[in-house]
Tab-separated table of C-alpha atoms in Angstrom:
chain	number	residue	atom	x	y	z
A	1	MET	CA	17.003	17.906	2.621
A	2	THR	CA	14.652	15.647	4.437
A	3	LYS	CA	16.406	11.769	4.272
A	4	PRO	CA	15.022	9.658	2.056
A	5	ILE	CA	12.396	7.003	3.348
A	6	VAL	CA	13.078	3.632	1.801
A	7	VAL	CA	9.850	1.975	0.510
A	8	CYS	CA	10.222	-1.687	0.621
A	9	GLY	CA	7.343	-3.896	-1.114
A	10	SER	CA	5.849	-5.043	-4.630
A	11	VAL	CA	5.934	-3.551	-7.893
A	12	ALA	CA	3.999	-4.047	-10.505
A	13	PHE	CA	1.241	-3.910	-13.481
A	14	ASP	CA	-2.514	-3.796	-12.819
A	15	THR	CA	-4.295	-5.278	-15.568
A	16	ILE	CA	-7.804	-4.033	-15.054
A	17	ALA	CA	-10.902	-5.829	-17.272
A	18	VAL	CA	-14.352	-5.156	-17.178
A	19	PHE	CA	-16.997	-7.730	-18.307
A	20	GLU	CA	-20.443	-6.161	-19.648
A	21	GLY	CA	-22.314	-8.128	-17.436
A	22	HIS	CA	-22.544	-10.201	-14.163
A	23	PHE	CA	-20.677	-13.436	-13.475
A	24	LYS	CA	-23.765	-14.662	-11.013
A	25	ASP	CA	-25.290	-15.227	-14.742
A	26	HIS	CA	-22.473	-17.831	-15.370
A	27	ILE	CA	-21.046	-19.211	-12.946
A	28	LEU	CA	-23.223	-22.174	-12.260
A	29	PRO	CA	-23.591	-23.718	-8.525
A	30	ASP	CA	-24.229	-27.065	-9.932
A	31	SER	CA	-21.195	-26.971	-12.217
A	32	ILE	CA	-18.748	-25.531	-9.868
A	33	HIS	CA	-16.581	-28.705	-9.857
A	34	SER	CA	-16.161	-28.776	-13.625
A	35	LEU	CA	-15.759	-24.663	-13.978
A	36	SER	CA	-15.102	-23.971	-17.212
A	37	VAL	CA	-15.862	-19.961	-18.385
A	38	SER	CA	-14.847	-17.481	-20.333
A	39	PHE	CA	-15.386	-13.685	-20.221
A	40	PHE	CA	-15.748	-10.843	-23.102
A	41	VAL	CA	-14.532	-7.925	-21.724
A	42	PRO	CA	-14.397	-4.820	-24.381
A	43	SER	CA	-12.733	-2.662	-22.037
A	44	MET	CA	-9.186	-3.406	-20.847
A	45	ARG	CA	-6.594	-1.094	-19.043
A	46	LYS	CA	-3.152	-1.388	-17.853
A	47	GLU	CA	-2.382	0.297	-14.517
A	48	TYR	CA	1.301	0.778	-12.680
A	49	GLY	CA	0.597	0.048	-9.223
A	50	GLY	CA	2.369	-2.185	-6.440
A	51	CYS	CA	2.252	-1.450	-2.878
A	52	ALA	CA	5.748	0.172	-2.989
A	53	GLY	CA	5.457	1.408	-6.486
A	54	ASN	CA	1.820	3.418	-5.580
A	55	ILE	CA	3.513	4.250	-1.946
A	56	ALA	CA	5.886	6.071	-3.858
A	57	TYR	CA	3.965	8.108	-6.265
A	58	ASN	CA	2.383	9.070	-3.359
A	59	LEU	CA	5.370	10.341	-1.483
A	60	ARG	CA	5.980	12.548	-4.263
A	61	LEU	CA	2.630	14.292	-4.919
A	62	LEU	CA	4.134	15.263	-1.569
A	63	GLY	CA	7.344	16.699	-2.051
A	64	GLY	CA	9.197	13.526	-0.482
A	65	HIS	CA	11.940	11.708	-1.257
A	66	PRO	CA	10.706	7.551	-1.868
A	67	LEU	CA	13.622	4.806	-1.983
A	68	PRO	CA	11.583	2.246	-3.615
A	69	VAL	CA	12.481	-1.284	-2.483
A	70	GLY	CA	11.681	-3.865	-4.950
A	71	THR	CA	12.473	-6.431	-7.891
A	72	VAL	CA	11.171	-6.519	-11.554
A	73	GLY	CA	11.243	-8.316	-14.563
A	74	VAL	CA	12.406	-6.908	-18.122
A	75	ASP	CA	9.472	-5.838	-18.863
A	76	ALA	CA	9.415	-2.829	-16.748
A	77	ASP	CA	11.121	-0.314	-18.626
A	78	ASP	CA	8.531	1.607	-19.137
A	79	TYR	CA	7.565	1.601	-15.616
A	80	LEU	CA	10.907	2.719	-14.340
A	81	GLN	CA	11.407	6.049	-16.924
A	82	TYR	CA	8.156	6.686	-15.658
A	83	MET	CA	9.491	6.990	-12.024
A	84	ARG	CA	12.711	8.254	-12.775
A	85	LYS	CA	10.208	11.029	-14.710
A	86	LEU	CA	8.117	11.391	-11.520
A	87	GLY	CA	11.833	12.182	-9.435
A	88	ILE	CA	11.450	9.114	-7.447
A	89	ASP	CA	15.215	7.303	-7.473
A	90	THR	CA	14.880	3.817	-8.802
A	91	ARG	CA	18.742	2.602	-7.478
A	92	TYR	CA	16.924	0.635	-5.640
A	93	VAL	CA	14.618	-1.481	-8.194
A	94	ARG	CA	16.262	-4.892	-9.113
A	95	VAL	CA	15.656	-5.833	-13.036
A	96	MET	CA	15.918	-9.937	-13.394
A	97	SER	CA	16.397	-10.217	-16.909
A	98	ASP	CA	14.794	-13.562	-17.208
A	99	MET	CA	11.368	-12.791	-15.188
A	100	PHE	CA	8.823	-11.168	-15.734
A	101	THR	CA	7.888	-8.112	-13.646
A	102	PRO	CA	5.005	-9.167	-11.286
A	103	GLN	CA	1.176	-8.838	-12.661
A	104	CYS	CA	-2.131	-8.956	-10.911
A	105	PHE	CA	-4.941	-9.026	-13.906
A	106	ILE	CA	-8.894	-8.573	-12.277
A	107	THR	CA	-11.727	-8.927	-14.353
A	108	THR	CA	-14.325	-7.284	-12.730
A	109	ASP	CA	-18.523	-7.845	-13.759
A	110	LEU	CA	-20.913	-4.596	-13.722
A	111	ASP	CA	-22.140	-5.342	-10.001
A	112	ASN	CA	-17.999	-5.023	-9.094
A	113	ASN	CA	-16.936	-8.495	-8.257
A	114	GLN	CA	-13.758	-9.359	-8.994
A	115	ILE	CA	-12.224	-12.540	-10.329
A	116	ALA	CA	-7.951	-11.669	-9.958
A	117	SER	CA	-4.664	-14.259	-10.600
A	118	PHE	CA	-1.663	-12.946	-9.759
A	119	HIS	CA	1.724	-13.916	-10.574
A	120	PRO	CA	4.759	-13.089	-8.538
A	121	GLY	CA	7.387	-13.132	-11.205
A	122	ALA	CA	10.260	-11.478	-9.592
A	123	MET	CA	9.358	-10.605	-6.582
A	124	SER	CA	10.171	-14.013	-5.825
A	125	PHE	CA	13.392	-13.028	-5.223
A	126	SER	CA	13.183	-9.857	-3.370
A	127	ALA	CA	14.680	-11.417	-0.715
A	128	ASP	CA	17.494	-11.077	-2.677
A	129	ASN	CA	17.581	-6.962	-2.834
A	130	ASP	CA	19.660	-5.790	-0.106
A	131	VAL	CA	19.553	-2.543	1.102
A	132	SER	CA	22.235	-3.048	4.423
A	133	GLY	CA	23.492	0.688	4.302
A	134	VAL	CA	20.661	2.607	2.848
A	135	GLU	CA	20.426	6.242	4.997
A	136	ALA	CA	16.719	6.908	5.799
A	137	ALA	CA	14.172	8.904	7.727
A	138	TRP	CA	11.735	5.991	8.024
A	139	GLY	CA	11.225	3.277	6.484
A	140	ILE	CA	7.717	1.101	5.152
A	141	VAL	CA	7.522	-2.764	4.901
A	142	ALA	CA	4.877	-3.738	2.761
A	143	PRO	CA	3.222	-6.619	0.974
A	144	ASP	CA	5.780	-8.427	-1.015
A	145	SER	CA	7.031	-12.506	-1.264
A	146	LYS	CA	6.924	-13.326	2.913
A	147	GLU	CA	10.776	-13.836	2.203
A	148	GLY	CA	10.924	-10.153	1.048
A	149	MET	CA	9.247	-8.602	3.912
A	150	PHE	CA	11.351	-10.183	6.501
A	151	ALA	CA	14.898	-9.564	4.827
A	152	HIS	CA	13.908	-6.115	4.589
A	153	ALA	CA	12.561	-6.192	8.236
A	154	ARG	CA	15.813	-7.381	9.681
A	155	ARG	CA	18.275	-4.964	7.530
A	156	LEU	CA	15.996	-1.810	8.659
A	157	ASN	CA	16.345	-3.013	12.271
A	158	ALA	CA	20.197	-3.750	12.004
A	159	GLY	CA	20.482	-0.462	10.308
A	160	GLY	CA	18.817	1.704	13.247
A	161	ILE	CA	15.867	3.308	11.100
A	162	PRO	CA	12.420	2.970	12.258
A	163	PHE	CA	10.016	1.422	10.025
A	164	ILE	CA	6.042	0.855	9.389
A	165	PHE	CA	5.404	-3.183	9.146
A	166	ASP	CA	2.164	-2.870	6.620
A	167	LEU	CA	0.579	-6.522	6.282
A	168	GLY	CA	-1.917	-5.989	4.002
A	169	GLN	CA	-2.105	-8.650	0.977
A	170	ALA	CA	0.380	-10.625	2.731
A	171	MET	CA	-2.165	-11.818	5.383
A	172	PRO	CA	-3.114	-15.651	4.339
A	173	LEU	CA	1.053	-15.988	4.365
A	174	PHE	CA	1.750	-15.004	8.244
A	175	SER	CA	1.010	-17.001	10.857
A	176	GLY	CA	0.640	-15.620	14.568
A	177	GLU	CA	4.002	-16.659	15.495
A	178	ASP	CA	5.274	-14.284	12.148
A	179	LEU	CA	3.504	-11.791	13.082
A	180	ASN	CA	5.079	-11.723	16.396
A	181	GLU	CA	8.552	-11.924	14.935
A	182	MET	CA	7.504	-9.049	12.838
A	183	LEU	CA	6.154	-6.635	15.296
A	184	GLY	CA	9.191	-7.159	17.554
A	185	LEU	CA	11.008	-5.470	14.613
A	186	ALA	CA	8.796	-3.148	13.585
A	187	GLN	CA	8.581	0.453	15.139
A	188	ILE	CA	4.215	1.216	13.510
A	189	LEU	CA	1.985	-1.394	12.736
A	190	THR	CA	-0.721	-0.507	9.647
A	191	ALA	CA	-3.964	-2.563	8.758
A	192	ASN	CA	-7.633	-1.826	7.880
A	193	GLU	CA	-10.047	-3.040	10.113
A	194	TYR	CA	-10.551	-6.676	8.773
A	195	GLU	CA	-6.761	-7.556	8.943
A	196	ALA	CA	-6.216	-5.793	12.327
A	197	GLY	CA	-9.421	-8.367	13.305
A	198	VAL	CA	-7.183	-11.126	11.872
A	199	ILE	CA	-3.916	-9.834	13.414
A	200	GLU	CA	-5.587	-10.083	17.017
A	201	GLN	CA	-6.410	-14.240	16.638
A	202	ARG	CA	-3.751	-14.705	15.272
A	203	THR	CA	-1.292	-13.015	17.716
A	204	GLY	CA	-3.918	-13.559	20.710
A	205	ARG	CA	-3.265	-9.851	21.369
A	206	SER	CA	-5.589	-6.674	21.278
A	207	LEU	CA	-4.402	-3.644	19.065
A	208	VAL	CA	-4.471	-2.273	22.742
A	209	ASP	CA	-1.930	-4.494	23.945
A	210	LEU	CA	-0.087	-4.275	20.614
A	211	SER	CA	0.592	-0.813	21.010
A	212	SER	CA	2.083	-0.624	24.035
A	213	ARG	CA	4.478	-2.148	22.748
A	214	LEU	CA	5.104	-0.787	19.676
A	215	GLN	CA	5.564	3.224	18.899
A	216	ALA	CA	1.607	3.322	17.706
A	217	VAL	CA	-1.276	1.205	15.769
A	218	VAL	CA	-3.474	2.652	12.381
A	219	VAL	CA	-5.973	1.304	11.563
A	220	THR	CA	-8.294	2.388	8.576
A	221	ARG	CA	-12.111	2.514	8.975
A	222	GLY	CA	-13.456	3.127	5.351
A	223	ALA	CA	-15.740	6.280	5.464
A	224	GLU	CA	-15.280	6.670	9.452
A	225	GLY	CA	-11.726	7.545	9.441
A	226	ALA	CA	-8.632	5.998	10.984
A	227	SER	CA	-7.974	5.126	14.904
A	228	LEU	CA	-4.925	5.204	16.543
A	229	TYR	CA	-3.748	3.682	19.739
A	230	VAL	CA	-0.360	5.018	21.375
A	231	HIS	CA	0.626	3.330	24.360
A	232	GLY	CA	-2.662	1.755	24.678
A	233	GLU	CA	-4.917	5.107	24.547
A	234	HIS	CA	-7.202	5.042	21.979
A	235	THR	CA	-7.504	8.297	19.400
A	236	HIS	CA	-10.442	8.361	16.893
A	237	ILE	CA	-9.123	10.187	12.923
A	238	GLU	CA	-11.976	11.981	11.537
A	239	PRO	CA	-12.658	10.652	7.891
A	240	PHE	CA	-12.446	13.129	4.741
A	241	GLN	CA	-15.632	13.402	3.544
A	242	VAL	CA	-15.668	13.237	-0.039
A	243	ASP	CA	-17.819	13.701	-3.067
A	244	GLU	CA	-18.021	10.395	-4.912
A	245	VAL	CA	-16.311	7.448	-4.210
A	246	VAL	CA	-14.963	6.198	-7.693
A	247	ASP	CA	-12.602	3.649	-7.132
A	248	PRO	CA	-10.670	1.950	-3.664
A	249	THR	CA	-7.745	0.703	-5.596
A	250	GLY	CA	-4.734	2.263	-3.801
A	251	CYS	CA	-6.129	3.835	-0.916
A	252	GLY	CA	-4.179	2.228	1.530
A	253	ASP	CA	-1.073	2.629	0.036
A	254	ALA	CA	-2.254	6.303	-0.140
A	255	HIS	CA	-2.694	6.628	3.387
A	256	ARG	CA	0.501	5.073	4.126
A	257	ALA	CA	2.199	7.635	2.107
A	258	GLY	CA	0.441	10.370	3.964
A	259	LEU	CA	1.816	8.801	7.501
A	260	LEU	CA	5.395	8.302	6.362
A	261	TYR	CA	5.251	11.536	5.183
A	262	GLY	CA	4.267	13.290	8.305
A	263	LEU	CA	6.748	10.848	10.185
A	264	SER	CA	9.628	11.593	8.196
A	265	GLU	CA	9.015	15.652	8.588
A	266	GLY	CA	8.848	15.241	12.638
A	267	TRP	CA	5.011	15.723	13.001
A	268	ASP	CA	3.242	13.929	16.064
A	269	LEU	CA	1.414	10.614	14.940
A	270	ARG	CA	-2.329	12.732	15.070
A	271	GLU	CA	-1.196	14.984	12.521
A	272	ALA	CA	0.702	12.164	10.273
A	273	CYS	CA	-2.739	10.224	10.664
A	274	CYS	CA	-4.824	13.266	9.477
A	275	LEU	CA	-2.865	13.468	6.382
A	276	ALA	CA	-2.886	10.052	5.545
A	277	ASN	CA	-6.714	10.365	5.698
A	278	VAL	CA	-6.469	13.335	3.307
A	279	MET	CA	-4.126	11.395	0.971
A	280	GLY	CA	-7.060	8.195	0.893
A	281	ALA	CA	-9.394	10.666	0.394
A	282	ILE	CA	-8.085	12.243	-2.802
A	283	LYS	CA	-7.278	9.171	-4.596
A	284	ILE	CA	-10.647	8.028	-3.938
A	285	SER	CA	-11.440	10.288	-6.009
A	286	SER	CA	-10.048	9.017	-8.727
A	287	ARG	CA	-10.046	5.439	-11.064
A	288	GLY	CA	-6.980	3.651	-10.421
A	289	PRO	CA	-3.998	3.227	-7.868
A	290	GLN	CA	-1.632	6.441	-9.875
A	291	ASN	CA	-3.950	8.138	-12.024
A	292	HIS	CA	-5.142	11.034	-9.040
A	293	GLN	CA	-2.640	13.884	-9.614
A	294	PRO	CA	-3.457	16.937	-7.188
A	295	ASP	CA	-0.976	19.580	-6.568
A	296	ARG	CA	0.772	19.939	-3.249
A	297	SER	CA	-0.815	23.175	-2.690
A	298	ARG	CA	-4.283	21.833	-3.023
A	299	ILE	CA	-3.279	18.527	-0.841
A	300	GLY	CA	-1.858	21.680	2.481
A	301	ALA	CA	-4.723	23.451	1.288
A	302	MET	CA	-7.385	20.467	2.702
A	303	LEU	CA	-5.714	19.501	5.044
A	304	GLU	CA	-4.832	22.450	7.012
A	305	ARG	CA	-8.795	23.402	6.246
A	306	HIS	CA	-10.141	19.932	7.410
A	307	HIS	CA	-7.570	19.928	10.538
A	308	GLY	CA	-5.897	23.015	10.543
A	309	ILE	CA	-2.526	21.520	9.507
A	310	LYS	CA	-0.209	23.237	7.374
A	311	LEU	CA	2.138	21.279	5.396
A	312	PRO	CA	6.144	22.424	5.673
A	313	GLY	CA	7.618	24.922	3.051
């Protein structure tokens, strides 16, 4: 059996409500200094989420063996049971009995504008979740508390486990100095187009330069596909066209799962990026981060038809 993949990051709940109107009609620019508004939201759903949870979910769709590393609260029993039913090993998901699980509360309007608030809860203690000594083919350090991301990165590096650094929503927490330190520990950097620009600005280094010091840099570019930079050379990864864009939430995590799976199977970087694009395309056609349910044969057929690559087994 292929060695597991260590997935460090948040394990969280997403509560998403829909306001059947437009925020702009209720938030008056002249009164923004004394804001007091209330929105009636007849539609609401609660989703399993968090970067580590989403990546682990997509790795299981591919037949991978994720080891999520996250910190949750006493309210996470149903999420843990759900992961175990999927065959996800939860031994490194630490439960804090006096805390809540990280939660994101999102209200959207009919223009798809969002008002969100995030409660970190148990995530604030993620650095204490020590996975030193674990054996794995690859790992990823995905958005979490800043202290947790650095702790996991240092432990993976010390253990000789190659890992991907995914800055994502943790972007506001990292200075240029922080980014350079993290990139000195990682093998691969992943980012979306906007994040990549911020990383270039804060580090003072181009993507080409960054790739010369790493194994690779992978930048997702939405409907335009992705860019792979290896030793200063750029390769464009063609997008997988979808019939309908339903919800981009969790697409980045699905993409990371495809990349990790390919790397764990010994694929070259271009092939792994092609699978990553397919996984992102599958996710964007479904609402919520973990509601798409393609079987492995369907994923394999899409990958082979579009990129000429076969899934193993």
